[in-house]
Short mmCIF file of C-alpha atoms and ligand atoms in Angstrom, two decimals:
data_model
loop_
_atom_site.label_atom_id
_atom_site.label_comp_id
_atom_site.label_asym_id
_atom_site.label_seq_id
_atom_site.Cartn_x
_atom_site.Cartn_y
_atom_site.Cartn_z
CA UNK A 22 117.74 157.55 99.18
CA UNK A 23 119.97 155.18 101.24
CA UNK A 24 118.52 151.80 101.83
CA UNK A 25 115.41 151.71 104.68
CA UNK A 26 116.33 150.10 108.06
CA UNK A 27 113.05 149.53 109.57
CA UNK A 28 111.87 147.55 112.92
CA UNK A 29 108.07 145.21 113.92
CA UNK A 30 108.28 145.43 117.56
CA UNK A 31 106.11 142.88 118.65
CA UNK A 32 105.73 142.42 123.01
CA UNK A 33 105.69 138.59 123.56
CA UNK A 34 102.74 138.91 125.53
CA UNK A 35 100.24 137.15 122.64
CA UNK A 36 99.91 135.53 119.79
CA UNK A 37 100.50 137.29 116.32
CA UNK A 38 96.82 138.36 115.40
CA UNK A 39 96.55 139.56 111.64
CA UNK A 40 96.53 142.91 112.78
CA UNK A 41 100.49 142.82 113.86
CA UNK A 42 100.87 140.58 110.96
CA UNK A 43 99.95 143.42 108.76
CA UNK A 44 102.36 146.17 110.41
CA UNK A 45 105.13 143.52 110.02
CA UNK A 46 104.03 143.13 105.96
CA UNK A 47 103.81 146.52 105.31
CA UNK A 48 107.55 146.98 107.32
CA UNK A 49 109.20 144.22 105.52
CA UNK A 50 107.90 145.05 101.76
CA UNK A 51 108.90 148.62 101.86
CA UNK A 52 112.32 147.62 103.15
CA UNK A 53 112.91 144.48 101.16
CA UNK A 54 111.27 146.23 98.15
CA UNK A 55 114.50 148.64 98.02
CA UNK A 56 117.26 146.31 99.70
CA UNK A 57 116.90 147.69 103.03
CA UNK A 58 116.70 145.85 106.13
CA UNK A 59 113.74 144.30 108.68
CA UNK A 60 114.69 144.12 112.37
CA UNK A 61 112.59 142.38 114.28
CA UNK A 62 112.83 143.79 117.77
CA UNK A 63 111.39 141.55 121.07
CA UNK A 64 109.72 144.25 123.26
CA UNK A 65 110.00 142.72 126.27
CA UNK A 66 110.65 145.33 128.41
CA UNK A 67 107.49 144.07 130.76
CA UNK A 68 109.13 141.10 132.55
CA UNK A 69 105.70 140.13 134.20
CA UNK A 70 103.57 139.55 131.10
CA UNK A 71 106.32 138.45 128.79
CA UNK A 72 107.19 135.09 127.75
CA UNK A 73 110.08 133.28 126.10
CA UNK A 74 107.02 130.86 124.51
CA UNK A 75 104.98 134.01 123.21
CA UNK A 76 108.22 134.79 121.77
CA UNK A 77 109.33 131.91 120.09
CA UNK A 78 105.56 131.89 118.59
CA UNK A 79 105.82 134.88 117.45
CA UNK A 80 109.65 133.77 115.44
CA UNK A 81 108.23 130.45 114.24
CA UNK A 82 105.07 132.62 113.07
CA UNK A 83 106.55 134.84 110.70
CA UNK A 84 109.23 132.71 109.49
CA UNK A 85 106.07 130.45 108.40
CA UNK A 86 104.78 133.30 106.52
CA UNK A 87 108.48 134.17 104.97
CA UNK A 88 108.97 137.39 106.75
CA UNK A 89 112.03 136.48 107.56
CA UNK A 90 114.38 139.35 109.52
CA UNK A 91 117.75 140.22 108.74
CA UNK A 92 118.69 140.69 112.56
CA UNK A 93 116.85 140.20 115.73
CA UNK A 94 117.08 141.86 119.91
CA UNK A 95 115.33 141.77 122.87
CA UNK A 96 115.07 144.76 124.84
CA UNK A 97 115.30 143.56 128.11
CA UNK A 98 119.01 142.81 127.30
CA UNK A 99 119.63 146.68 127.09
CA UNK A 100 118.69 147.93 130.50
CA UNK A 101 121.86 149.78 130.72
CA UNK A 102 121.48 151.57 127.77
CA UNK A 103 118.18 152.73 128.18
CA UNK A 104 119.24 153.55 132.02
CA UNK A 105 121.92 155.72 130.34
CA UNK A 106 119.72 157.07 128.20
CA UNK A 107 117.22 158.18 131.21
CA UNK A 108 120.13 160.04 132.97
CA UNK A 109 121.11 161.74 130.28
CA UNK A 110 117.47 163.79 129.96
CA UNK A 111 117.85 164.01 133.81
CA UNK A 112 121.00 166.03 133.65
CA UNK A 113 119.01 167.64 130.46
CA UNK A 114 116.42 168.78 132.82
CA UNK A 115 113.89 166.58 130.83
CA UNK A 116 112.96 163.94 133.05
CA UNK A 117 111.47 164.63 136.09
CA UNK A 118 110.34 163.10 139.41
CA UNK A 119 106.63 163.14 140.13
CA UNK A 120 105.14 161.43 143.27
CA UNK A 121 101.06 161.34 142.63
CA UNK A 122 99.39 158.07 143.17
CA UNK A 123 96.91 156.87 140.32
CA UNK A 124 94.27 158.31 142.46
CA UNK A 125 95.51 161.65 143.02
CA UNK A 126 96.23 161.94 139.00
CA UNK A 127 92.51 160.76 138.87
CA UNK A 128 91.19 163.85 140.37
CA UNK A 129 93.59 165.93 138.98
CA UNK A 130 91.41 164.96 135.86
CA UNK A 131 88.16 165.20 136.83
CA UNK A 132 88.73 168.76 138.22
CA UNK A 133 90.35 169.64 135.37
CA UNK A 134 87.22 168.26 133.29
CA UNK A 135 84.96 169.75 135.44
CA UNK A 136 86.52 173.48 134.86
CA UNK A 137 86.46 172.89 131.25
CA UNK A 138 90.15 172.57 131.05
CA UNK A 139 91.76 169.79 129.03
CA UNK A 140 92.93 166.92 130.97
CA UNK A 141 96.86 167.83 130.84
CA UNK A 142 99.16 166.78 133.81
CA UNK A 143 99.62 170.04 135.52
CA UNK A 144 103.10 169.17 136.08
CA UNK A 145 103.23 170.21 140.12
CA UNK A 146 105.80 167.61 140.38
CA UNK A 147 108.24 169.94 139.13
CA UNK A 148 107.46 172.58 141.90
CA UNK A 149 108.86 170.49 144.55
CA UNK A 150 111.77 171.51 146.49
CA UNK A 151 114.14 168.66 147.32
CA UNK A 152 113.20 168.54 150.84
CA UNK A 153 109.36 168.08 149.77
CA UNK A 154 110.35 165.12 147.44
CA UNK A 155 112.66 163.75 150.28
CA UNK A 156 109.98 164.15 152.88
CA UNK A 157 107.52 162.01 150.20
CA UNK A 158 110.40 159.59 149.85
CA UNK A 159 110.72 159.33 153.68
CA UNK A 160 106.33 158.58 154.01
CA UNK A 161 107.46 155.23 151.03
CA UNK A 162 106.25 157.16 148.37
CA UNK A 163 108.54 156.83 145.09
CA UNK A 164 108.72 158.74 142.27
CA UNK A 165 107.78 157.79 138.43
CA UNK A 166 109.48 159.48 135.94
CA UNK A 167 108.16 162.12 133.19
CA UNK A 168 109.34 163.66 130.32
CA UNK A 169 108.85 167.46 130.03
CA UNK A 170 107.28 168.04 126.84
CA UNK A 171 108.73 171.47 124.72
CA UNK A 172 104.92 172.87 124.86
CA UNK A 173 105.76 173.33 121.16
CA UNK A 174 104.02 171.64 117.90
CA UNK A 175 105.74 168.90 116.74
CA UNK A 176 105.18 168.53 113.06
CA UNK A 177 106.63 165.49 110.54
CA UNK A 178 105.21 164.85 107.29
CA UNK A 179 103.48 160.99 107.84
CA UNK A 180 104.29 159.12 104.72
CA UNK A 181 100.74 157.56 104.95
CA UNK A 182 98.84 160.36 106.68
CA UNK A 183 100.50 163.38 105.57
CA UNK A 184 101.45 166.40 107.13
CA UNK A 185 100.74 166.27 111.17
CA UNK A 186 101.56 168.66 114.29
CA UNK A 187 100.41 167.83 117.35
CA UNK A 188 100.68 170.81 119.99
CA UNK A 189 102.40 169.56 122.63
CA UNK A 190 101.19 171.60 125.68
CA UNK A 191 97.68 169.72 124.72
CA UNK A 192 99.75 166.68 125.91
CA UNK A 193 100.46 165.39 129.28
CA UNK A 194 104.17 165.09 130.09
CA UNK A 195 104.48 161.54 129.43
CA UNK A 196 105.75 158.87 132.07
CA UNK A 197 108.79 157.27 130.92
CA UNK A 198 109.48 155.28 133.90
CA UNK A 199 107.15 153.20 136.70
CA UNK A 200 107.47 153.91 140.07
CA UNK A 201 108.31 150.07 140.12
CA UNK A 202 111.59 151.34 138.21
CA UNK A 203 110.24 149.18 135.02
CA UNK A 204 110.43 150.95 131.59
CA UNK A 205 107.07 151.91 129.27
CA UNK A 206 107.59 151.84 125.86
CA UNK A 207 108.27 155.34 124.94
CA UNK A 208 112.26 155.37 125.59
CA UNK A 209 113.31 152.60 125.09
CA UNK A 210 112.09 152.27 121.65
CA UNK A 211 113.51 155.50 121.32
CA UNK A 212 116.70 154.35 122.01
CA UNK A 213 116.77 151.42 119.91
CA UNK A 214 115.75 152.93 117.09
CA UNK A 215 118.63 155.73 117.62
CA UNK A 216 120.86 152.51 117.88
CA UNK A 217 119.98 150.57 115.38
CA UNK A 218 119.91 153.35 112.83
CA UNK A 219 115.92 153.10 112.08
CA UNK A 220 115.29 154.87 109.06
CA UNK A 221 111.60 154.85 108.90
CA UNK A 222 109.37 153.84 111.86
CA UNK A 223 106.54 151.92 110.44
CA UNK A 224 102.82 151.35 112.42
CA UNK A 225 99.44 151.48 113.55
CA UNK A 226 98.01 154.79 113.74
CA UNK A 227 97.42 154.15 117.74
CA UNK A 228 100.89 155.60 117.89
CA UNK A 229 100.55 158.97 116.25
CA UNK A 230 100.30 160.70 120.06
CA UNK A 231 103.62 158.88 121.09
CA UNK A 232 105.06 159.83 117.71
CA UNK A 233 104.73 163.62 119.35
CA UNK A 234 106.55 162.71 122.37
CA UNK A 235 109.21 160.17 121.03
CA UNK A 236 110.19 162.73 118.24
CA UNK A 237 111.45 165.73 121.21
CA UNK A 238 112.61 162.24 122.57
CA UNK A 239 114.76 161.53 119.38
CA UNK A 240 115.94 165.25 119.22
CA UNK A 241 116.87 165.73 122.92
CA UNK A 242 119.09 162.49 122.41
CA UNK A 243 121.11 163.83 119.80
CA UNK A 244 119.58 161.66 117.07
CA UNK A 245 117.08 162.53 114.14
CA UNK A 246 113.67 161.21 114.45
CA UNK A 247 112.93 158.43 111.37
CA UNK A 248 110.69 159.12 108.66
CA UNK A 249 107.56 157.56 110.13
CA UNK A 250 104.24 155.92 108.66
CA UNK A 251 100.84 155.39 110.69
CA UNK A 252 98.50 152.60 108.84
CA UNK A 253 95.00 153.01 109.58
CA UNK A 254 93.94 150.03 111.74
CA UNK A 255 92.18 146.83 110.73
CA UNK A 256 88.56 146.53 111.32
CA UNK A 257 86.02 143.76 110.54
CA UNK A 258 83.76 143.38 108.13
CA UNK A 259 80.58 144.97 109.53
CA UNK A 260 83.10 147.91 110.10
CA UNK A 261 83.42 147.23 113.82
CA UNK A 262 86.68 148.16 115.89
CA UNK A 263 89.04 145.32 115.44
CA UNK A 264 87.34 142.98 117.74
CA UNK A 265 88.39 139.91 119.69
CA UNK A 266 86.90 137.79 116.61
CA UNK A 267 90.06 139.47 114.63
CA UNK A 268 92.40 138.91 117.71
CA UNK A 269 91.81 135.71 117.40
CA UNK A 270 93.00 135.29 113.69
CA UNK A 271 96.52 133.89 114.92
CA UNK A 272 98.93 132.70 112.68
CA UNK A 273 98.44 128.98 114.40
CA UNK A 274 94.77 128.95 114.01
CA UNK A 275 94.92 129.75 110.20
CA UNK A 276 97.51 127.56 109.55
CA UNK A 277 95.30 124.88 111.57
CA UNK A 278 92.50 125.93 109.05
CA UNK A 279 94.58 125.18 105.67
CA UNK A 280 95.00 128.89 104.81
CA UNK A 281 98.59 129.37 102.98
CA UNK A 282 101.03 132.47 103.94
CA UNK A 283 100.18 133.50 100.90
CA UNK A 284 96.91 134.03 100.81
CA UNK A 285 97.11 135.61 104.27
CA UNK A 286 100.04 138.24 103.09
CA UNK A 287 98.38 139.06 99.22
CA UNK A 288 95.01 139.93 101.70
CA UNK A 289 97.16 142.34 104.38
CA UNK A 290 99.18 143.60 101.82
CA UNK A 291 96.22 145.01 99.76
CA UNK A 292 94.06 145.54 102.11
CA UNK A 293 93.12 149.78 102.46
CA UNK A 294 95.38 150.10 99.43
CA UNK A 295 94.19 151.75 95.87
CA UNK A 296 95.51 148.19 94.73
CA UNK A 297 92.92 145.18 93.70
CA UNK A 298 92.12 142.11 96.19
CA UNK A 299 94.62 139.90 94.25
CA UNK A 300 96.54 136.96 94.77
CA UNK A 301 100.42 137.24 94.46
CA UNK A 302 102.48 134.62 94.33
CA UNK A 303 105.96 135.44 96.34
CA UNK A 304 106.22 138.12 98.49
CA UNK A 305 108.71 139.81 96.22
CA UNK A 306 106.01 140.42 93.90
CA UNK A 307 103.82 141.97 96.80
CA UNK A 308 107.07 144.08 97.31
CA UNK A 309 106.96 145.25 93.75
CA UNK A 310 103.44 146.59 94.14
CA UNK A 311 104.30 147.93 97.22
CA UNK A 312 104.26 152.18 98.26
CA UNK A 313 102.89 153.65 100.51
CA UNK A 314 100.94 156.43 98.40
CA UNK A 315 98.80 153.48 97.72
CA UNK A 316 97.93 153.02 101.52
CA UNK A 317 94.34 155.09 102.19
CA UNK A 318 93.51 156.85 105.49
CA UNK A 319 90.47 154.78 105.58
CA UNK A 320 89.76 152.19 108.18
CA UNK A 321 91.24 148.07 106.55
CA UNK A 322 88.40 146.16 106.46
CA UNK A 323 89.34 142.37 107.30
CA UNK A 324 86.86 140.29 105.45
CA UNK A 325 87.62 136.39 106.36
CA UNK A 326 85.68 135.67 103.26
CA UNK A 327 88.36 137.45 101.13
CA UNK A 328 90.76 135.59 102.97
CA UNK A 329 89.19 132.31 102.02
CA UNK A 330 88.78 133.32 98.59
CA UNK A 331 91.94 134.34 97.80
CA UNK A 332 93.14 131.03 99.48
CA UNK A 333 90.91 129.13 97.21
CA UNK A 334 92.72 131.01 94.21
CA UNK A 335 96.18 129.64 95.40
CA UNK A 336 94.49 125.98 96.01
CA UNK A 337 93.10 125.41 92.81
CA UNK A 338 96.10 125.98 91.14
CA UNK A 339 98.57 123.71 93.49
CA UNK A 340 100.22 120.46 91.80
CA UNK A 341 99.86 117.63 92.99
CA UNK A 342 103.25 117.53 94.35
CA UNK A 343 102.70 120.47 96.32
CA UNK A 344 100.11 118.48 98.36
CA UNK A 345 100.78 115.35 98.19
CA UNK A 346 101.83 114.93 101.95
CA UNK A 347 98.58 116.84 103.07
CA UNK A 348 96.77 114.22 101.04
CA UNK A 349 98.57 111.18 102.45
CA UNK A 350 97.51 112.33 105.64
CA UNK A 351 93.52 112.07 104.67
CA UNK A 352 94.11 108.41 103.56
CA UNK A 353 96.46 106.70 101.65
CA UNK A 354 94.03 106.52 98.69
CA UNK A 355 93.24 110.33 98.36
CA UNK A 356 97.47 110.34 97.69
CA UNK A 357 96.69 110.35 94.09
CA UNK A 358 97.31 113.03 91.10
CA UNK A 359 93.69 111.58 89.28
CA UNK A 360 91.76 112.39 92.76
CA UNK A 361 93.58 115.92 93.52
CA UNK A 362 92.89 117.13 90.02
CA UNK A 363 89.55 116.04 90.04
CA UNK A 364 89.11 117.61 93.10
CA UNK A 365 90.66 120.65 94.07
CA UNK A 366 88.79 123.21 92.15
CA UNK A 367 85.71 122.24 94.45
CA UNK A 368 88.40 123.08 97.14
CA UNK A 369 89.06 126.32 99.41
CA UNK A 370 91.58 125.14 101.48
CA UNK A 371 93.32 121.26 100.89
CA UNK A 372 91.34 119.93 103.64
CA UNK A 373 88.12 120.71 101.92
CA UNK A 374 89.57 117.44 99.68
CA UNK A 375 88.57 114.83 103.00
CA UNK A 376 84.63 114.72 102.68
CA UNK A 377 85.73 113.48 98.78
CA UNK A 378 88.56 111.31 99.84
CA UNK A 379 85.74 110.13 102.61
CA UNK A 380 83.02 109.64 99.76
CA UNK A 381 85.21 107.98 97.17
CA UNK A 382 87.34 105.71 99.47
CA UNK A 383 85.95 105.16 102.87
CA UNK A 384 83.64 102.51 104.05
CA UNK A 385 80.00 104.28 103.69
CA UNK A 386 76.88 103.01 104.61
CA UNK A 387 74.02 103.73 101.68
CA UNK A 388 70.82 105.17 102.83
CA UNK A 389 67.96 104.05 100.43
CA UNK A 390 64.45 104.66 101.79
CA UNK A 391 61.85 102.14 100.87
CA UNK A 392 59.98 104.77 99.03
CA UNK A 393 63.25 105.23 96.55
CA UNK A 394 63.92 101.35 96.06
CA UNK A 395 62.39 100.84 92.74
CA UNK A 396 64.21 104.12 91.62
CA UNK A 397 67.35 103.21 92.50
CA UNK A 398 66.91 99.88 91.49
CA UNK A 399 66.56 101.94 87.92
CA UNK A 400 68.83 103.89 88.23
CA UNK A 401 71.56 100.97 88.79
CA UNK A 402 70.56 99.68 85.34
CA UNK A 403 70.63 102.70 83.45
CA UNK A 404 74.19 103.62 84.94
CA UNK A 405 75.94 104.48 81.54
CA UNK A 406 77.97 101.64 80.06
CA UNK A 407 81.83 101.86 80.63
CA UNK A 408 84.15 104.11 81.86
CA UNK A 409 82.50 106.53 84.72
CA UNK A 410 84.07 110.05 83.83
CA UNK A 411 83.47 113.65 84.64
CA UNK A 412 80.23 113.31 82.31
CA UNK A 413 78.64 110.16 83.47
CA UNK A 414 76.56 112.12 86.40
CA UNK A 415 74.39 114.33 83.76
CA UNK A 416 74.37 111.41 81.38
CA UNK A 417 72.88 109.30 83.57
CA UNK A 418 70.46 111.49 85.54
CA UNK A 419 68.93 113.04 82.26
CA UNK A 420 68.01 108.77 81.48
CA UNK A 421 67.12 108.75 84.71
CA UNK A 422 64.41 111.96 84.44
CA UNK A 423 63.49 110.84 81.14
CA UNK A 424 62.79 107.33 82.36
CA UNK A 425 61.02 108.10 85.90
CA UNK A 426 59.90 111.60 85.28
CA UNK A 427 61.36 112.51 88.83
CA UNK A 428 63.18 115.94 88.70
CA UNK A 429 65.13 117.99 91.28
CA UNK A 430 65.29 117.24 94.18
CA UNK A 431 63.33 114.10 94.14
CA UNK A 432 66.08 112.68 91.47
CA UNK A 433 69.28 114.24 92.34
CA UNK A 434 68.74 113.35 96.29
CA UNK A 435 68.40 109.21 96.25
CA UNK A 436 71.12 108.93 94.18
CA UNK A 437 73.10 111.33 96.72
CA UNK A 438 72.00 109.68 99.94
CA UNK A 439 72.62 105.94 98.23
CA UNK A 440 76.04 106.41 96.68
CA UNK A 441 77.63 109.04 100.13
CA UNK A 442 75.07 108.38 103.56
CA UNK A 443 74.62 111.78 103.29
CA UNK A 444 71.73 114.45 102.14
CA UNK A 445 74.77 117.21 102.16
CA UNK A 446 78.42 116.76 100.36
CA UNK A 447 80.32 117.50 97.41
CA UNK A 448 79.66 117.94 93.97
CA UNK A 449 78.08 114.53 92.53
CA UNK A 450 79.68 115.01 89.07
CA UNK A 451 83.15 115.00 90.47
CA UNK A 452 82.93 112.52 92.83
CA UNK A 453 81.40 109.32 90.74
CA UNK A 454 84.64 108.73 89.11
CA UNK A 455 85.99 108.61 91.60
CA UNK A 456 83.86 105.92 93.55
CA UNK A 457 84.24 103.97 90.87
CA UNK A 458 82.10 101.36 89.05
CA UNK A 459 82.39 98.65 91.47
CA UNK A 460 81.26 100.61 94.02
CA UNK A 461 78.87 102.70 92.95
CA UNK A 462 77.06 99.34 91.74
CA UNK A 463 77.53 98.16 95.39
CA UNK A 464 76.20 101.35 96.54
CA UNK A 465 72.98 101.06 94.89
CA UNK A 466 72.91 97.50 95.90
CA UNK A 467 70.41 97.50 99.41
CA UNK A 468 71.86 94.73 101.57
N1 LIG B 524 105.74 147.15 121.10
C1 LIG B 524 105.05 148.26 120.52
C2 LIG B 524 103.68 147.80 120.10
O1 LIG B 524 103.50 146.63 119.80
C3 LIG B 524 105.85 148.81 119.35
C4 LIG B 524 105.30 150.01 118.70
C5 LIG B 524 106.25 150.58 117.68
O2 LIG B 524 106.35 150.01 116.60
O3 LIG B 524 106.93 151.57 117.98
O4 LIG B 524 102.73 148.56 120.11
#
């Protein structure tokens, strides 16, 4: 097989969402997984709800994550092409003038409905005579433009759905061109792909109906349609359609949230796949698992929790090198190998380190109710001798228990509230060591 040239075709109208994400994944490890090519295409085509900052999000997005593209176009440089490309199925005979306002189409549908008839276009447009379409031109009407579907089955064999055909006189002729003059989707990306020598179009099984209409589109070009794949889409984890929870899973809010491209791109990449939840490493790695036999036709279910565990995977493991800077920014103290190893397997993402760096190193106020005095007051004696190290905390509250005869909560809690402020926080037998002696003697010191 020569080497896959496949497309993401993002519209700069959003934020990436883990949903496109995904479709960009799944494009760029079956092409990079063979040497092939990703082409990330900017369809822009609607000039009203594009921007140029949408865009740039969308660039500084996945070259975050690493999915970096090997070329890069916007479509609404290519006007004349796909103006070209429209007169073409004109002369062809395959792209007509109709005049019917969104309201006349709407009752075209409902009587159709009504009758127990599909609701298909009943392409009238193409009965007009050219002095009935001038006289509509002459009351301000103007046309939109639709392509005339064969009325055959199309039929491709979807590398992740299998073998389809979708009968297309069960399909309304679909518009091509607004009335406005401004392009849908359907051509242009036709055209592109034809141009840019797309061997496989890759995405979300919303498109299988276009696929129907853009492959007579492909043939009545001259070109061959691309292999294609349709991914089931993501839902959440109750099962739910993807909902705006998932829509708002942008790149910049999970970055924000100390989740690493990594963890992000293992999750999409194995998500709906016969493969195991797993961590990878590199995104060539992911590529080496990838094919798409593995994808199923099932829904993807988008679990955040997955996402955070997987991340917590990749944090445990990080050196301190690799987080040093993240650290510096919680305080100057909490840059220190002894505190990151101490504390990042308690950590999911490297922020979870602050309420330690805030426990060991900030200024904290020790809450010691009157009722606990003479316990602490104990418990500051019977603080093992020496060094305080991972095992001082059960050292010292087994003296403590055996001493007092306080258990649970009634031990564990005074100590907590005395040596952090707080009845909630991290694990006591990682943080003593790091408090320290000194203060952990101050701590349980009342004022
Ligand atoms: N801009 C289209 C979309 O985001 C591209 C679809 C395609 O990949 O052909 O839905």
């Amino acid at each position: 097989m020569t080497s896959p040239i496949v497309r993401f075709a993002p519209s700069p109208t959003g934020k990436l969402h883990v949903g496109n994400v995904r479709t960009a994944l799944i494009n760029w490890l079956f092409a990079k997984g063979q040497g092939g090519k990703f082409i990330l295409r900017v369809d822009d085509t609607d000039t009203e709800r594009s921007t140029k900052a949408y865009e740039d999000q969308i660039k500084a997005d996945l070259t975050w994550l690493g999915l970096e593209w090997d070329d890069t176009f916007n479509q609404s440089g290519k006007f004349a092409q796909y103006d070209a490309a429209a007169d073409k199925l004109r002369e062809m005979g395959l792209l007509y003038a109709a005049y019917e306002t969104a309201d006349e189409l709407d009752r075209k549908r409902k009587i159709a409905l009504s009758r127990g008839r599909p609701p298909v276009y009943d392409r009238s447009a193409l009965n007009l005579s050219d002095e009935e379409k001038a006289k509509l031109e002459a009351e301000g009407r103007k046309p939109h433009w639709r392509f005339k579907l064969s009325g055959n089955r199309v039929e491709w064999k979807d590398l992740v759905r299998g073998p389809q055909s979708i009968d297309t006189s069960s399909v309304s002729d679909p518009v091509l061109i607004r009335e406005d003059g401004s392009y849908l989707y359907t051509l242009p990306s036709v055209v592109d792909d034809i141009d840019a020598g797309i061997t496989h179009v890759v995405r979300g099984e919303d498109h299988v109906t276009n696929s129907g209409a853009q492959i007579e589109i492909f043939r009545a070009l001259g070109g061959t349609a691309p292999e294609m794949a349709h991914t089931p889409l993501l839902v959440d984890a109750e099962g739910g359609a993807f909902s705006k929870r998932l829509g708002s899973l942008d790149m910049g809010t999970l970055n924000g949230r100390g989740i690493l491209p990594m963890a992000i791109l293992s999750l999409l990449a194995k998500l709906g796949t016969s493969d195991n939840i797993e961590v990878r490493e590199t995104l060539d790695a992911l590529a080496a698992d990838f094919d798409f036999s593995k994808i199923g036709r099932a829904p993807a279910k988008f679990d955040e929790r997955d996402l955070l565990a997987l991340n917590a995977t990749l944090v445990h493991a990080m050196s301190f090198d690799a987080v040093k800077d993240q650290l510096a920014a919680i305080s100057p103290e909490a840059a220190n190998e002894a505190f990151w190893m101490a504390v990042r397997e308690n950590c999911q993402t490297v922020q979870d380190a602050k309420p330690f760096a805030d426990i060991a190193y900030g200024r904290i106020e020790s809450l010691i109710d009157d009722e606990d005095a003479a316990f602490i007051a104990e418990a500051k004696m019977l603080l093992p001798a020496g060094e305080v190290t991972g095992e001082s905390w059960g050292d010292w509250t087994s003296a403590l228990k055996e001493k007092t005869g306080r258990k649970g909560r009634g031990l564990f809690m005074p100590l907590r509230k005395a040596l952090t402020g707080q009845e909630h926080g991290p694990d006591m037998g990682t943080i003593l060591p790091l408090i320290g002696r000194e203060a952990i003697e101050r701590r349980l010191s009342r004022a």
